[in-house]
Amino acid sequence: MPDFSTARTDAADPLRPGEPVEPPARRTVLAATAGLTATLALGSLGSGRAHADVPHEDRLRALISRMTLEEKVGQLFVMRAYGHSATDPDQADIDANLEELGVRTAAELVEKYHVGGIIYFTWAHNTRDPRQIAALSNGIQKASLARPRGLPVLIATDQEHGIVARVGRPATLLPGAMALGAGGSRADARTLGRISGTELRALGIRQDYSPVADVNVNPANPVIGVRSFGADPEAVAGMVAAEVKGYQSAGVAATAKHFPGHGDTAVDSHTGFPVITHSREEWEALDAVPFRAAIRAGIDSIMTAHLMFPALDDAGDPATLSRPILTGILRGQLGYDGVVVTDSLGMEGVRTKYGDDRVPVLALKAGVDQLLNPPAIDIAFHGVLDAIHTGELTEERLDASLLRILRLKAKLGLFGEPYVTGPGVDRAVGTEAHLRTADRLADRTTTLLVNERGLLPLSRRTHRRVLVVGADPASPSGTDGPPTGVLAGALAELGFSAAALSTGTAPSAAAIDRAVTAAEGVDAVVVTTYNVTAGSAQATLVRRLAATGVPVIAVAVRNPYDVAHLPEADAVLASYAWTDVEVRAAARVLAGRVRPRGRLPVAVARADDPDRTLYPIGYGLGY
């Protein structure tokens, strides 16, 4: 980790970005851009919060007029870069950058391609710890602003919370969308946005690809599921709008995704090309509702979906490349004039028909502003340049997107305050107040679906010895995991004698036998389940344990639909994620320290007749 002890106080203690040269103080930032951004008066940039005054459009247009064509094209791209440092990553990350990007570092990426945005990923080794993330952000900003006509970079990530989070502990990890949907509190959704936005901004991340505005009406949806607030469009819309307001009150651009709606598909657009069969009327009544709410809430950016929606455009192209959908409906019908960003251009759903040189061109023609993470930046970059040289794209079309992007950067305060500080990180990230709030939010989400003979809450007098078995999916970023261990540990802290035995998401016959043997002599068995389906070995595990006569409690740690396949369980809870904050909240409900207050935000169908409802939206038991 770089040494921050020598940060200059006259620069508000900017973190050093991993190299010996300290980033310029705030008063020299505009000068570092060789006069280009000097046309934007620092005094007009406000505090950098979401309500700050935006520089006059004429100044932004003047800035654009001085840019080279290559600089304009680069500003449209949001790219990944491997490494924890902008200038001095580990050798393995240098090798990965050279192989995929043709540059050694994030700083070289900014210099060569003038990229306007960077996206952080855990797997790209961008997010080790808060101070490192902040130093990386500063290093990227310094590299860009040191260039002639350099502009600040809009740094983004996917921090949805729940099962998708790129910044882990010691940052605050909050309940995911479906858990909040079960809680039903718009105030809690707004609180999540405010806390998450405050922490991200302190790390130099000013754009978050959240909230998910998809209405999850398909239980088989492999890519959205619990990332959605639920299946009721009006309820989802209220939660989306609240979270947007929370993020943007903290000075971070929220991003509603995935337009025009990804909630009713059984295909993952990362690996295939989904088709949505809703009619136009169904789209208006279902998928469009949360996006309309996000726009009314002042959403800063909207992400496109790589799926075909024939009722909206029958040309056979993904929505990301559809002018009727993005310009005709999103811009025209819905009146949205903010930033439109693609989902990752490396996903299969957008690459099935066209080459990687054509996809960014067609996206821009459709109405997109930001081109997210193409597989090969050189191919994509020169594809756009070639389209301009041939006249397929005009420079005026680029300028329209640039104006939206620069308008957003100015609104977020990047022209005035591009750097973050060490004390700012310490004051904002993973504070005790934020962590306590995360627990309070989670306590309102756990849903009790089955409670035969009043088994729950467990009494330490009658059910003190507890065995926790079941699924241990890979732990989300920065959490303790595995969930069986976290749950057993939490029960032990609450006064139970608890042991954990992982049996996996597809337990073998031998693993099931071990669990049955371990259950001998205990007072209750808790089974964590993960996406149980008909004929699942997880259902067999529950059935075998129930046959021993020991009370069996299932905790569905992802989809609440598991309950339909677990008729032998004496009690069933839904936690909606296997993150620590939600698993520990489930433990408090099991122990009676917290009452179950969550209500299903989706309907659960019968396992033997999917056309009949087992538990409706709004169902949930209490005690």
Coordinates of C-alpha atoms in Angstrom, one line a residue:
M1 CA 0.0 0.0 0.0
P2 CA 1.3 3.5 -0.8
D3 CA 2.4 5.8 2.0
F4 CA -0.2 8.6 2.5
S5 CA 1.6 10.2 5.5
T6 CA 3.1 13.0 3.4
A7 CA -0.1 14.1 1.6
R8 CA -0.2 17.9 1.4
T9 CA -2.7 19.7 3.5
D10 CA -3.1 22.5 0.9
A11 CA -4.4 19.9 -1.5
A12 CA -7.0 18.7 1.0
D13 CA -4.7 15.7 1.7
P14 CA -5.1 14.0 -1.7
L15 CA -4.1 10.4 -1.6
R16 CA -1.0 9.5 -3.5
P17 CA -1.9 7.4 -6.5
G18 CA 0.8 4.7 -6.1
E19 CA 3.7 6.6 -7.6
P20 CA 6.2 8.9 -6.0
V21 CA 4.8 12.1 -7.6
E22 CA 1.9 13.6 -5.7
P23 CA -1.2 14.6 -7.7
P24 CA -1.6 18.3 -8.3
A25 CA -3.4 20.4 -5.7
R26 CA -7.0 21.4 -6.5
R27 CA -6.0 24.9 -7.5
T28 CA -3.7 23.5 -10.3
V29 CA -6.1 20.9 -11.7
L30 CA -7.5 23.2 -14.4
A31 CA -4.1 24.5 -15.3
A32 CA -3.0 20.9 -15.8
T33 CA -5.4 20.5 -18.7
A34 CA -3.4 23.1 -20.8
G35 CA -6.3 25.6 -20.9
L36 CA -9.0 23.3 -22.2
T37 CA -11.1 23.0 -19.1
A38 CA -10.1 26.5 -18.0
T39 CA -13.1 27.7 -19.9
L40 CA -15.1 26.0 -17.1
A41 CA -14.9 28.5 -14.2
L42 CA -14.2 26.7 -11.0
G43 CA -16.6 28.8 -9.1
S44 CA -19.5 27.6 -11.2
L45 CA -18.9 23.9 -10.4
G46 CA -20.4 24.1 -7.0
S47 CA -19.8 21.6 -4.2
G48 CA -19.7 18.5 -6.5
R49 CA -22.9 17.2 -5.0
A50 CA -25.8 16.1 -7.2
H51 CA -27.5 19.5 -6.9
A52 CA -24.4 21.5 -7.9
D53 CA -24.8 24.1 -10.6
V54 CA -23.7 22.8 -14.0
P55 CA -21.5 25.1 -16.1
H56 CA -23.2 26.9 -18.9
E57 CA -23.8 24.7 -21.9
D58 CA -21.8 27.1 -24.1
R59 CA -18.7 26.5 -22.0
L60 CA -19.1 22.7 -22.5
R61 CA -19.6 23.2 -26.2
A62 CA -16.5 25.3 -26.4
L63 CA -14.5 22.6 -24.6
I64 CA -15.8 20.0 -27.1
S65 CA -14.9 22.2 -30.1
R66 CA -11.2 22.2 -29.0
M67 CA -10.9 18.4 -28.8
T68 CA -9.4 16.3 -31.5
L69 CA -11.5 13.6 -33.2
E70 CA -9.5 10.9 -31.4
E71 CA -10.1 12.5 -28.0
K72 CA -13.8 12.7 -28.7
V73 CA -14.0 9.0 -29.6
G74 CA -12.0 8.1 -26.5
Q75 CA -14.4 9.9 -24.2
L76 CA -17.2 7.6 -25.3
F77 CA -15.5 4.5 -23.9
V78 CA -15.6 3.1 -20.4
M79 CA -12.9 0.5 -20.0
R80 CA -11.5 -2.1 -17.6
A81 CA -7.8 -2.1 -16.7
Y82 CA -6.1 -4.7 -14.6
G83 CA -4.2 -3.7 -11.4
H84 CA -4.4 -2.1 -8.0
S85 CA -2.3 0.9 -9.2
A86 CA -2.7 3.2 -12.2
T87 CA 1.1 3.2 -12.9
D88 CA 2.6 0.3 -11.0
P89 CA 0.4 -2.8 -11.0
D90 CA 1.6 -6.3 -10.4
Q91 CA 3.4 -8.1 -13.2
A92 CA 0.5 -10.5 -13.8
D93 CA -1.8 -7.5 -14.3
I94 CA 0.7 -5.8 -16.6
D95 CA 0.7 -9.0 -18.7
A96 CA -3.1 -9.2 -18.7
N97 CA -3.3 -5.5 -19.8
L98 CA -0.8 -6.1 -22.6
E99 CA -2.7 -9.2 -23.8
E100 CA -6.2 -7.6 -23.8
L101 CA -5.6 -3.9 -24.1
G102 CA -2.2 -3.5 -25.7
V103 CA -1.0 -1.2 -22.8
R104 CA 0.8 -2.0 -19.6
T105 CA -1.3 0.1 -17.1
A106 CA -4.5 2.1 -16.6
A107 CA -2.4 5.3 -17.0
E108 CA -1.2 4.1 -20.4
L109 CA -4.8 3.2 -21.4
V110 CA -5.9 6.7 -20.7
E111 CA -3.0 8.2 -22.5
K112 CA -3.3 6.1 -25.6
Y113 CA -7.1 6.0 -26.1
H114 CA -8.2 9.1 -24.2
V115 CA -10.9 7.0 -22.5
G116 CA -13.5 9.0 -20.6
G117 CA -14.4 6.3 -18.1
I118 CA -12.9 3.4 -16.2
I119 CA -14.9 0.5 -14.6
Y120 CA -13.6 -1.3 -11.5
F121 CA -13.9 -5.0 -11.1
T122 CA -12.8 -7.3 -8.3
W123 CA -11.5 -9.8 -10.8
A124 CA -9.3 -7.1 -12.4
H125 CA -7.7 -6.6 -9.0
N126 CA -8.9 -3.0 -8.7
T127 CA -10.5 -3.2 -5.3
R128 CA -8.2 -4.5 -2.6
D129 CA -9.0 -2.1 0.2
P130 CA -10.4 1.4 0.5
R131 CA -7.2 3.4 0.6
Q132 CA -5.8 1.5 -2.4
I133 CA -9.0 2.1 -4.4
A134 CA -8.8 5.8 -3.6
A135 CA -5.2 5.9 -4.7
L136 CA -6.0 4.1 -7.9
S137 CA -8.7 6.6 -8.6
N138 CA -6.3 9.5 -8.0
G139 CA -3.7 7.9 -10.2
I140 CA -6.2 7.5 -13.1
Q141 CA -7.3 11.1 -12.7
K142 CA -3.7 12.4 -12.6
A143 CA -2.8 10.4 -15.8
S144 CA -5.7 11.9 -17.7
L145 CA -5.5 15.5 -16.4
A146 CA -1.7 15.6 -17.2
R147 CA -2.4 15.2 -20.9
P148 CA -2.8 18.2 -23.2
R149 CA -6.6 18.9 -23.1
G150 CA -6.9 16.2 -20.5
L151 CA -10.3 15.7 -18.9
P152 CA -11.3 14.1 -15.6
V153 CA -12.3 10.4 -15.8
L154 CA -15.7 9.1 -14.8
I155 CA -15.0 6.0 -12.7
A156 CA -17.8 3.5 -12.3
T157 CA -18.5 0.1 -10.9
D158 CA -21.3 -2.4 -10.2
Q159 CA -22.1 -2.0 -6.6
E160 CA -25.7 -3.3 -6.5
H161 CA -25.2 -4.9 -3.0
G162 CA -26.6 -8.3 -2.3
I163 CA -25.1 -10.8 -4.6
V164 CA -23.3 -8.2 -6.9
A165 CA -20.8 -6.0 -5.2
R166 CA -17.3 -5.0 -6.4
V167 CA -16.2 -3.2 -3.3
G168 CA -16.1 -5.5 -0.3
R169 CA -15.2 -5.2 3.3
P170 CA -14.3 -3.1 5.1
A171 CA -16.7 -1.1 3.0
T172 CA -20.4 -1.4 4.1
L173 CA -22.2 -4.2 2.3
L174 CA -26.0 -3.8 2.4
P175 CA -29.0 -6.0 1.6
G176 CA -29.7 -6.7 -2.1
A177 CA -32.6 -5.5 -4.1
M178 CA -35.0 -8.4 -3.6
A179 CA -34.3 -8.3 0.2
L180 CA -35.2 -4.6 0.2
G181 CA -38.2 -5.4 -1.8
A182 CA -39.3 -7.9 0.9
G183 CA -38.8 -5.1 3.5
G184 CA -41.0 -2.9 1.4
S185 CA -39.5 0.4 2.7
R186 CA -38.7 3.1 0.2
A187 CA -36.9 4.9 2.9
D188 CA -34.6 2.0 3.3
A189 CA -33.9 1.9 -0.4
R190 CA -33.0 5.6 -0.3
T191 CA -30.8 5.0 2.8
L192 CA -29.0 2.3 0.9
G193 CA -28.3 4.6 -2.0
R194 CA -27.1 7.4 0.3
I195 CA -24.8 5.2 2.3
S196 CA -23.4 3.3 -0.7
G197 CA -23.1 6.6 -2.7
T198 CA -21.2 8.3 0.2
E199 CA -18.7 5.5 0.4
L200 CA -18.2 5.1 -3.4
R201 CA -17.7 8.9 -3.8
A202 CA -15.0 8.8 -1.1
L203 CA -13.2 6.2 -3.2
G204 CA -13.3 8.3 -6.3
I205 CA -16.1 6.3 -7.9
R206 CA -18.8 8.7 -9.2
Q207 CA -21.0 6.4 -11.3
D208 CA -22.7 3.2 -9.9
Y209 CA -24.4 0.8 -12.2
S210 CA -27.4 0.4 -9.9
P211 CA -30.3 0.1 -9.3
V212 CA -31.7 -2.9 -11.2
A213 CA -35.0 -1.7 -12.6
D214 CA -36.0 -5.0 -14.1
V215 CA -39.3 -6.6 -12.9
N216 CA -38.5 -10.2 -12.2
V217 CA -41.6 -12.1 -13.3
N218 CA -39.8 -15.2 -14.5
P219 CA -38.7 -17.5 -11.6
A220 CA -36.2 -19.2 -14.1
N221 CA -34.4 -15.9 -14.8
P222 CA -30.8 -16.9 -14.5
V223 CA -29.2 -13.4 -14.6
I224 CA -31.6 -11.1 -12.7
G225 CA -33.6 -12.9 -10.0
V226 CA -32.8 -11.5 -6.6
R227 CA -31.0 -8.5 -8.2
S228 CA -34.5 -7.2 -8.9
F229 CA -36.7 -5.6 -6.3
G230 CA -39.5 -8.0 -7.2
A231 CA -42.4 -8.8 -9.6
D232 CA -44.8 -6.0 -8.9
P233 CA -44.0 -3.1 -11.3
E234 CA -45.4 -0.4 -9.1
A235 CA -43.5 -1.6 -6.0
V236 CA -40.3 -2.0 -8.0
A237 CA -40.8 1.5 -9.4
G238 CA -41.0 3.0 -5.9
M239 CA -37.9 1.3 -4.7
V240 CA -35.9 2.2 -7.9
A241 CA -36.9 5.9 -7.6
A242 CA -36.0 5.9 -3.9
E243 CA -32.5 4.4 -4.5
V244 CA -31.8 6.7 -7.3
K245 CA -32.5 9.7 -5.1
G246 CA -30.3 8.2 -2.4
Y247 CA -27.3 7.8 -4.7
Q248 CA -27.6 11.1 -6.4
S249 CA -28.0 13.0 -3.1
A250 CA -24.6 11.6 -2.2
G251 CA -23.1 12.9 -5.5
V252 CA -22.9 9.6 -7.3
A253 CA -24.6 9.0 -10.7
A254 CA -27.1 6.2 -10.4
T255 CA -27.8 3.9 -13.4
A256 CA -31.1 2.2 -14.0
K257 CA -30.7 -1.1 -15.8
H258 CA -31.4 -3.0 -18.1
F259 CA -33.6 -1.0 -20.5
P260 CA -36.1 -1.9 -21.9
G261 CA -36.4 -4.7 -19.3
H262 CA -34.6 -7.9 -18.5
G263 CA -37.0 -9.5 -16.0
D264 CA -38.7 -12.1 -18.1
T265 CA -36.0 -14.2 -19.7
A266 CA -34.6 -17.7 -19.1
V267 CA -31.4 -16.8 -21.0
D268 CA -28.4 -15.1 -19.6
S269 CA -27.3 -12.3 -22.0
H270 CA -23.7 -12.8 -20.9
T271 CA -23.7 -16.2 -22.7
G272 CA -26.7 -16.0 -25.1
F273 CA -29.2 -13.8 -26.8
P274 CA -32.5 -13.5 -24.9
V275 CA -35.8 -12.7 -26.5
I276 CA -38.6 -10.9 -24.6
T277 CA -42.0 -11.9 -25.9
H278 CA -44.1 -9.3 -24.1
S279 CA -46.5 -7.3 -26.2
R280 CA -46.2 -3.5 -26.4
E281 CA -49.1 -3.2 -24.0
E282 CA -47.4 -5.7 -21.6
W283 CA -44.2 -3.7 -21.8
E284 CA -46.0 -0.5 -21.0
A285 CA -47.7 -2.0 -17.9
L286 CA -44.8 -4.0 -16.6
D287 CA -41.3 -3.4 -17.8
A288 CA -41.6 0.4 -18.5
V289 CA -43.0 1.4 -15.1
P290 CA -39.7 1.4 -13.1
F291 CA -37.8 3.2 -15.9
R292 CA -40.5 5.9 -16.0
A293 CA -40.1 6.3 -12.3
A294 CA -36.3 6.5 -12.5
I295 CA -36.6 9.2 -15.1
R296 CA -39.1 11.2 -13.0
A297 CA -36.6 10.8 -10.1
G298 CA -33.9 12.5 -12.2
I299 CA -31.8 9.4 -13.0
D300 CA -28.3 10.4 -14.4
S301 CA -27.8 7.3 -16.6
I302 CA -29.6 4.3 -18.0
M303 CA -28.0 1.0 -19.1
T304 CA -29.2 -0.9 -22.1
A305 CA -30.0 -4.6 -22.4
H306 CA -28.5 -7.1 -24.9
L307 CA -31.8 -8.7 -25.7
M308 CA -34.3 -8.8 -28.5
F309 CA -37.7 -7.3 -27.9
P310 CA -39.7 -7.8 -31.1
A311 CA -42.8 -5.9 -29.9
L312 CA -40.6 -2.8 -29.7
D313 CA -38.4 -3.4 -32.7
D314 CA -38.8 -6.4 -35.0
A315 CA -35.5 -6.0 -36.8
G316 CA -33.9 -8.8 -34.8
D317 CA -31.2 -6.6 -33.2
P318 CA -30.5 -6.4 -29.4
A319 CA -32.0 -3.3 -27.7
T320 CA -28.4 -1.9 -27.3
L321 CA -28.3 -1.6 -31.1
S322 CA -31.9 -0.5 -31.7
R323 CA -32.6 3.0 -32.7
P324 CA -36.4 2.5 -32.4
I325 CA -35.9 1.4 -28.8
L326 CA -33.2 3.8 -27.6
T327 CA -34.0 6.9 -29.6
G328 CA -37.6 6.3 -30.5
I329 CA -38.9 5.1 -27.1
L330 CA -36.3 6.0 -24.4
R331 CA -35.4 9.4 -25.8
G332 CA -38.6 10.2 -27.6
Q333 CA -41.5 8.6 -25.8
L334 CA -40.1 8.6 -22.3
G335 CA -38.4 12.0 -22.8
Y336 CA -35.0 10.9 -21.4
D337 CA -32.0 13.1 -22.2
G338 CA -29.5 11.8 -19.7
V339 CA -26.5 9.5 -20.4
V340 CA -27.2 6.1 -22.0
V341 CA -24.5 3.5 -21.3
T342 CA -24.4 0.0 -22.9
D343 CA -24.1 -3.1 -20.9
S344 CA -20.7 -4.7 -21.4
L345 CA -19.9 -5.0 -25.1
G346 CA -18.0 -8.2 -24.3
M347 CA -21.3 -10.1 -23.6
E348 CA -22.5 -12.6 -26.0
G349 CA -26.0 -11.1 -26.3
V350 CA -24.6 -8.1 -28.3
R351 CA -22.0 -10.0 -30.3
T352 CA -24.1 -12.7 -32.1
K353 CA -24.8 -10.8 -35.3
Y354 CA -22.0 -8.2 -35.7
G355 CA -18.3 -8.0 -35.3
D356 CA -16.6 -6.1 -32.5
D357 CA -15.7 -3.2 -34.8
R358 CA -19.4 -2.8 -35.8
V359 CA -21.1 -3.1 -32.4
P360 CA -19.9 0.3 -31.0
V361 CA -20.8 2.0 -34.2
L362 CA -24.3 0.6 -34.3
A363 CA -24.8 1.4 -30.6
L364 CA -23.9 5.0 -31.3
K365 CA -26.3 5.1 -34.2
A366 CA -29.0 3.7 -32.0
G367 CA -28.6 6.5 -29.4
V368 CA -26.0 5.3 -26.9
D369 CA -23.5 7.7 -25.3
Q370 CA -21.1 5.5 -23.3
L371 CA -19.6 2.3 -24.8
L372 CA -18.9 0.0 -21.9
N373 CA -16.0 -2.5 -21.8
P374 CA -15.6 -3.8 -25.4
P375 CA -13.5 -6.9 -25.6
A376 CA -10.8 -5.2 -27.7
I377 CA -10.5 -1.5 -27.3
D378 CA -8.3 -1.0 -30.4
I379 CA -10.8 -2.7 -32.6
A380 CA -13.7 -0.8 -31.1
F381 CA -11.9 2.6 -31.1
H382 CA -10.9 2.3 -34.7
G383 CA -14.3 1.0 -35.7
V384 CA -15.8 4.3 -34.5
L385 CA -13.1 6.4 -36.1
D386 CA -13.5 4.6 -39.5
A387 CA -17.3 5.1 -39.3
I388 CA -16.7 8.9 -38.9
H389 CA -14.2 8.9 -41.8
T390 CA -16.6 7.2 -44.1
G391 CA -19.5 9.4 -43.1
E392 CA -21.6 6.6 -41.5
L393 CA -21.3 8.6 -38.2
T394 CA -21.0 12.4 -38.0
E395 CA -18.9 14.4 -35.6
E396 CA -22.0 16.2 -34.6
R397 CA -23.5 12.9 -33.5
L398 CA -20.4 12.3 -31.3
D399 CA -20.7 15.9 -29.9
A400 CA -24.2 15.2 -28.8
S401 CA -23.1 12.3 -26.6
L402 CA -20.0 14.2 -25.4
L403 CA -22.2 17.0 -24.2
R404 CA -24.2 14.6 -22.1
I405 CA -21.1 12.9 -20.7
L406 CA -19.4 16.2 -19.9
R407 CA -22.6 17.6 -18.4
L408 CA -22.7 14.7 -16.1
K409 CA -19.0 15.0 -15.2
A410 CA -19.5 18.6 -14.4
K411 CA -22.6 17.9 -12.3
L412 CA -20.6 15.3 -10.3
G413 CA -18.0 17.9 -9.5
L414 CA -15.2 16.2 -11.4
F415 CA -13.9 19.4 -13.1
G416 CA -13.5 21.1 -9.7
E417 CA -12.6 18.2 -7.4
P418 CA -11.3 15.1 -9.3
Y419 CA -9.2 13.8 -6.4
V420 CA -10.2 12.1 -3.1
T421 CA -8.5 12.2 0.2
G422 CA -7.2 9.8 2.9
P423 CA -9.2 11.4 5.7
G424 CA -12.3 11.4 3.4
V425 CA -11.9 7.6 3.0
D426 CA -11.6 7.1 6.7
R427 CA -14.6 9.3 7.5
A428 CA -16.9 7.7 5.0
V429 CA -16.1 4.0 4.3
G430 CA -17.3 1.2 6.6
T431 CA -18.1 3.4 9.5
E432 CA -19.8 2.0 12.6
A433 CA -22.9 4.0 11.9
H434 CA -23.1 2.6 8.3
L435 CA -22.6 -0.9 9.5
R436 CA -25.3 -0.6 12.2
T437 CA -27.7 0.7 9.6
A438 CA -26.9 -2.2 7.3
D439 CA -27.9 -4.6 10.1
R440 CA -31.1 -2.6 10.8
L441 CA -32.1 -2.7 7.1
A442 CA -31.4 -6.5 6.9
D443 CA -33.5 -7.1 10.0
R444 CA -36.5 -5.8 8.1
T445 CA -36.1 -8.2 5.1
T446 CA -36.0 -11.8 6.3
T447 CA -39.2 -13.6 5.3
L448 CA -40.7 -16.5 7.2
L449 CA -42.6 -18.8 4.8
V450 CA -43.2 -22.0 6.7
N451 CA -43.4 -22.5 10.5
E452 CA -45.0 -25.8 11.4
R453 CA -46.1 -26.3 15.0
G454 CA -44.5 -22.9 15.9
L455 CA -41.0 -24.3 15.7
L456 CA -39.5 -20.8 15.3
P457 CA -38.2 -18.9 17.1
L458 CA -35.8 -21.6 18.4
S459 CA -35.5 -21.7 22.1
R460 CA -32.1 -22.2 23.7
R461 CA -33.7 -24.4 26.3
T462 CA -35.3 -26.9 23.9
H463 CA -33.2 -26.5 20.7
R464 CA -29.8 -25.4 21.9
R465 CA -27.7 -27.9 19.9
V466 CA -28.0 -26.9 16.2
L467 CA -26.3 -28.3 13.1
V468 CA -26.0 -26.1 10.1
V469 CA -25.5 -27.9 6.8
G470 CA -26.1 -27.1 3.1
A471 CA -25.0 -25.0 0.2
D472 CA -21.9 -22.8 0.3
P473 CA -21.9 -20.9 -2.9
A474 CA -18.8 -18.7 -3.6
S475 CA -18.9 -15.8 -1.2
P476 CA -19.7 -12.4 -2.7
S477 CA -16.9 -9.9 -2.7
G478 CA -15.4 -9.0 0.6
T479 CA -17.7 -11.1 2.8
D480 CA -16.7 -13.6 5.4
G481 CA -18.4 -16.7 4.0
P482 CA -19.1 -19.5 3.6
P483 CA -22.8 -19.1 4.6
T484 CA -23.0 -22.3 6.7
G485 CA -20.1 -21.1 8.7
V486 CA -21.4 -17.5 9.1
L487 CA -24.8 -18.8 10.1
A488 CA -23.4 -21.2 12.7
G489 CA -21.1 -18.5 14.0
A490 CA -24.0 -16.1 14.4
L491 CA -26.1 -18.7 16.2
A492 CA -23.2 -19.4 18.5
E493 CA -22.9 -15.7 19.3
L494 CA -26.6 -15.8 20.2
G495 CA -26.1 -18.5 22.8
F496 CA -26.6 -21.7 20.8
S497 CA -24.2 -24.6 20.4
A498 CA -23.8 -24.6 16.7
A499 CA -21.6 -26.5 14.2
A500 CA -21.3 -26.2 10.4
L501 CA -21.0 -28.9 7.8
S502 CA -20.9 -27.8 4.1
T503 CA -22.7 -30.2 1.8
G504 CA -22.6 -28.1 -1.4
T505 CA -25.2 -27.0 -4.0
A506 CA -25.3 -30.6 -5.4
P507 CA -24.6 -32.8 -2.4
S508 CA -23.4 -36.3 -3.2
A509 CA -25.0 -39.4 -1.6
A510 CA -21.9 -39.6 0.6
A511 CA -22.3 -35.9 1.7
I512 CA -25.9 -36.5 2.5
D513 CA -25.0 -39.6 4.5
R514 CA -22.5 -37.5 6.5
A515 CA -25.1 -34.9 7.2
V516 CA -27.6 -37.4 8.4
T517 CA -25.0 -39.0 10.7
A518 CA -24.0 -35.6 12.0
A519 CA -27.6 -34.8 12.8
E520 CA -27.8 -37.6 15.4
G521 CA -28.1 -36.1 18.9
V522 CA -28.8 -32.5 17.8
D523 CA -31.9 -30.6 18.6
A524 CA -32.4 -28.9 15.2
V525 CA -30.8 -28.8 11.7
V526 CA -30.6 -25.7 9.6
V527 CA -30.1 -26.3 5.9
T528 CA -29.0 -23.5 3.6
T529 CA -30.5 -24.0 0.1
Y530 CA -29.5 -22.4 -3.1
N531 CA -31.7 -22.5 -6.3
V532 CA -33.4 -25.8 -5.5
T533 CA -35.2 -27.4 -8.5
A534 CA -37.3 -30.5 -9.1
G535 CA -35.2 -33.5 -8.5
S536 CA -32.4 -31.5 -6.8
A537 CA -30.1 -33.3 -4.5
Q538 CA -30.6 -30.4 -2.0
A539 CA -34.3 -31.5 -1.8
T540 CA -33.1 -35.0 -1.1
L541 CA -30.9 -33.7 1.7
V542 CA -33.8 -32.0 3.4
R543 CA -36.0 -35.1 2.9
R544 CA -33.4 -37.4 4.4
L545 CA -32.8 -35.1 7.4
A546 CA -36.5 -34.8 8.0
A547 CA -36.8 -38.6 8.1
T548 CA -34.6 -38.7 11.1
G549 CA -37.2 -36.9 13.2
V550 CA -35.0 -33.9 13.9
P551 CA -36.7 -30.6 13.2
V552 CA -35.4 -29.2 9.9
I553 CA -35.3 -25.5 9.0
A554 CA -34.4 -24.4 5.5
V555 CA -32.9 -21.0 4.8
A556 CA -33.1 -20.1 1.1
V557 CA -30.0 -18.1 0.6
R558 CA -30.8 -16.9 -2.9
N559 CA -34.2 -17.5 -4.6
P560 CA -37.3 -17.7 -2.4
Y561 CA -38.7 -20.1 -5.0
D562 CA -36.8 -22.9 -3.2
V563 CA -39.7 -23.3 -0.7
A564 CA -41.9 -25.0 -3.3
H565 CA -39.5 -27.9 -3.5
L566 CA -39.1 -28.4 0.3
P567 CA -42.4 -29.8 1.6
E568 CA -40.6 -31.8 4.3
A569 CA -39.0 -28.8 6.0
D570 CA -40.6 -27.8 9.3
A571 CA -39.7 -24.2 8.7
V572 CA -38.5 -22.1 5.8
L573 CA -36.9 -18.7 5.7
A574 CA -35.9 -16.6 2.7
S575 CA -32.8 -14.4 3.1
Y576 CA -32.5 -13.4 -0.6
A577 CA -28.7 -13.6 -0.5
W578 CA -25.8 -15.4 1.1
T579 CA -24.0 -12.2 2.1
D580 CA -23.0 -11.9 5.7
V581 CA -25.4 -9.1 6.5
E582 CA -28.4 -11.1 5.3
V583 CA -27.3 -14.5 6.7
R584 CA -26.7 -12.9 10.1
A585 CA -30.1 -11.2 10.0
A586 CA -31.6 -14.7 9.3
A587 CA -29.8 -16.0 12.4
R588 CA -31.4 -13.3 14.5
V589 CA -34.8 -14.3 13.2
L590 CA -34.1 -17.9 13.9
A591 CA -33.1 -17.1 17.5
G592 CA -36.1 -14.8 18.1
R593 CA -33.9 -11.7 18.6
V594 CA -35.7 -10.1 15.6
R595 CA -39.2 -10.7 14.4
P596 CA -39.6 -11.8 10.7
R597 CA -41.0 -8.8 8.9
G598 CA -40.2 -9.5 5.3
R599 CA -43.0 -10.1 2.8
L600 CA -42.6 -11.9 -0.5
P601 CA -41.9 -9.4 -3.3
V602 CA -42.5 -12.2 -5.9
A603 CA -45.0 -15.0 -6.2
V604 CA -44.0 -18.6 -5.6
A605 CA -45.7 -21.1 -7.8
R606 CA -46.5 -24.7 -6.9
A607 CA -43.8 -27.2 -7.8
D608 CA -46.4 -29.6 -9.2
D609 CA -48.4 -27.0 -11.1
P610 CA -46.5 -23.8 -12.1
D611 CA -49.8 -22.2 -13.1
R612 CA -51.1 -22.2 -9.5
T613 CA -49.7 -19.9 -6.8
L614 CA -48.3 -21.5 -3.6
Y615 CA -47.5 -18.2 -1.9
P616 CA -48.6 -14.8 -3.4
I617 CA -46.8 -11.5 -3.4
G618 CA -47.0 -10.0 0.1
Y619 CA -47.1 -13.4 1.9
G620 CA -45.0 -13.8 5.1
L621 CA -45.5 -15.1 8.5
G622 CA -44.6 -13.5 11.8
Y623 CA -44.2 -14.2 15.5

